[in-house]
Amino acid sequence: MKLYNSETRTIEEFIPYDEKKVNMYTCGPTVYHFAHIGNLRSYIMEDILERSLRYLGYDVKRAMNITDVGHLSSDGDTGEDKMLLGAKRENKTVMQVAQEYTDAFKRDMEMLNLKWPEYVVPATSCVADYIKIISKLINTGYAYYSHGNVYFDTSKLGKYYRFGNEDASNLSVGVRETVEEDENKKNKNDFVLWFTKSKFENQALKWDSPWGVGYPGWHIECSAISLKTLGEHLDIHCGGIDNRFPHHTNEIAQTESYTGHRWCKYWFHVEHLITKSGKMSKSSGEFLTLSLLKQKGYAPEVYKFFCLLSHYRKQLLFSYDTLDSAKNMYDKLKDRIKKLNFNENFNIDKSVYEKFDEQFKSSLANDLNTSLAITAIYDVLKSDVNDTTKVALLKSFDTVLNINLFGFLNNEQENQGSKEVPSEVLKLIEDRKIAKQNKNFEQADKIRLSIKSLGYDIIDTREGTIVKKL
Ligand code: AMP
Ligand code: ZN
């Protein structure tokens, strides 16, 4: 696998710390509003990265945070705490808002059939870990207490900004902790690890700490959650390109100062989805959601196909015209697949299979070139190999691209499957469906476990639920 590493700004051979085992961390959503289709571009490409690594033989473990406390950031807002903003807007408590939009995010992930990472951790559940890290940073001289807040001392680092040669003090992007007004800091780039005094006196969630009752700075959550779930050596850290500064820069500063050694080997950043009027952002209030696209007749996989046609390191301009062209292409592609002969069982032509599979793999291994991977689908369809081989290849490709190329077959599979499934399991599946309709995801997850304990598992597809024997 060759991957572009934002830290070295070159395409590198991907070599994880531990041979074929990959630890991957993804910056998760700030749950004060719906995820927009720009956010989802990042999650789609991160999912494809994970699936590609698996396809290429790596064993991936992945973690993601849910930002449900604090978060001031850069996308043009006035520096107000985003969770409080959401609570005010909806006349709810911060935790109600967090729950509502975490559930909405789960639904988006399900609609796009994106894999839920092994570890998904809300920021509010790790306060003891932040305190542990911050205490050590103070003890080792990397952090200091000043007028009620604890700051990271960036002057203690050899190189603070690692994603380019610019001096961080000149970076205009997103300075989060109201830097220019804060006279308690020793250096301009110092950032807050723990607040007890800030202009947000009305902060809803506060915890006791050795420095007084307060709340964590934003960046510490990703360092702590990554260390806690994936250990001290991280192979890939993902996020949208806006996260390079200050978020990822500060994550590196505090994590490496805490552990005393190099932390993350590869930084994977997805460029933005933009519209004619600029970057799509939640704080501008003008954004498109997946549900809105669905209402307008664009299936989630059409949006995913649209994303995959472009390279993740290029900005992607969204317009309904370009989405329509992607939809046309996608519909035609599915029509061609439907016409394949599914009834006759030819022998798979092994050498042709391997040739195309190699082509597909090398597109993915070429810094995740998804548009070339899609070209491999057309090359298979054009070739004169028998249809059984074509179907086998395209099914295999779709485990990575995940664009539901064979959705039309699912209903048949579902019916076939249900013939042998015990009525007890069928009843549980029905209960789970109702729990999901009522947005009771906790209950739905519990029911799924009961189904598993009876020796069955279920796969949610856009066409319905498929049951399989374990
Ligand atoms: P947020 O929920 O705002 O914390 O963002 C979640 C993820 O979406 C982060 O990785 C962001 O960098 C990313 N992101 C935000 N805006 C865009 C955009 N317009 N296009 C692509 N990714 C984005
Ligand atoms: Zn993060």
CSV table of N, CA and C and ligand atoms in Angstrom, one decimal, residues 25 27 65 222 237 247-248 251, ligand 2:
chain,number,residue,atom,x,y,z
A,25,TYR,N,-7.1,5.6,13.8
A,25,TYR,CA,-7.9,6.5,14.6
A,25,TYR,C,-8.6,7.5,13.7
A,27,CYS,N,-11.0,11.1,13.7
A,27,CYS,CA,-11.7,12.1,14.4
A,27,CYS,C,-13.2,12.0,14.1
A,65,ASN,N,-13.8,9.1,18.2
A,65,ASN,CA,-14.4,9.8,19.3
A,65,ASN,C,-15.7,10.4,18.9
A,222,CYS,N,-9.0,13.4,21.7
A,222,CYS,CA,-8.5,12.5,20.7
A,222,CYS,C,-7.2,11.8,21.1
A,237,HIS,N,-3.8,8.1,11.4
A,237,HIS,CA,-4.7,9.1,12.0
A,237,HIS,C,-5.5,9.8,10.9
A,247,HIS,N,-6.0,21.2,15.5
A,247,HIS,CA,-6.4,20.0,16.2
A,247,HIS,C,-5.3,18.9,16.2
A,248,HIS,N,-4.9,18.5,15.0
A,248,HIS,CA,-3.9,17.4,14.9
A,248,HIS,C,-2.5,17.9,15.4
A,251,GLU,N,-2.7,17.6,19.0
A,251,GLU,CA,-2.8,16.2,19.5
A,251,GLU,C,-1.4,15.6,19.5
B,2,ZN,ZN,-9.8,14.5,16.8
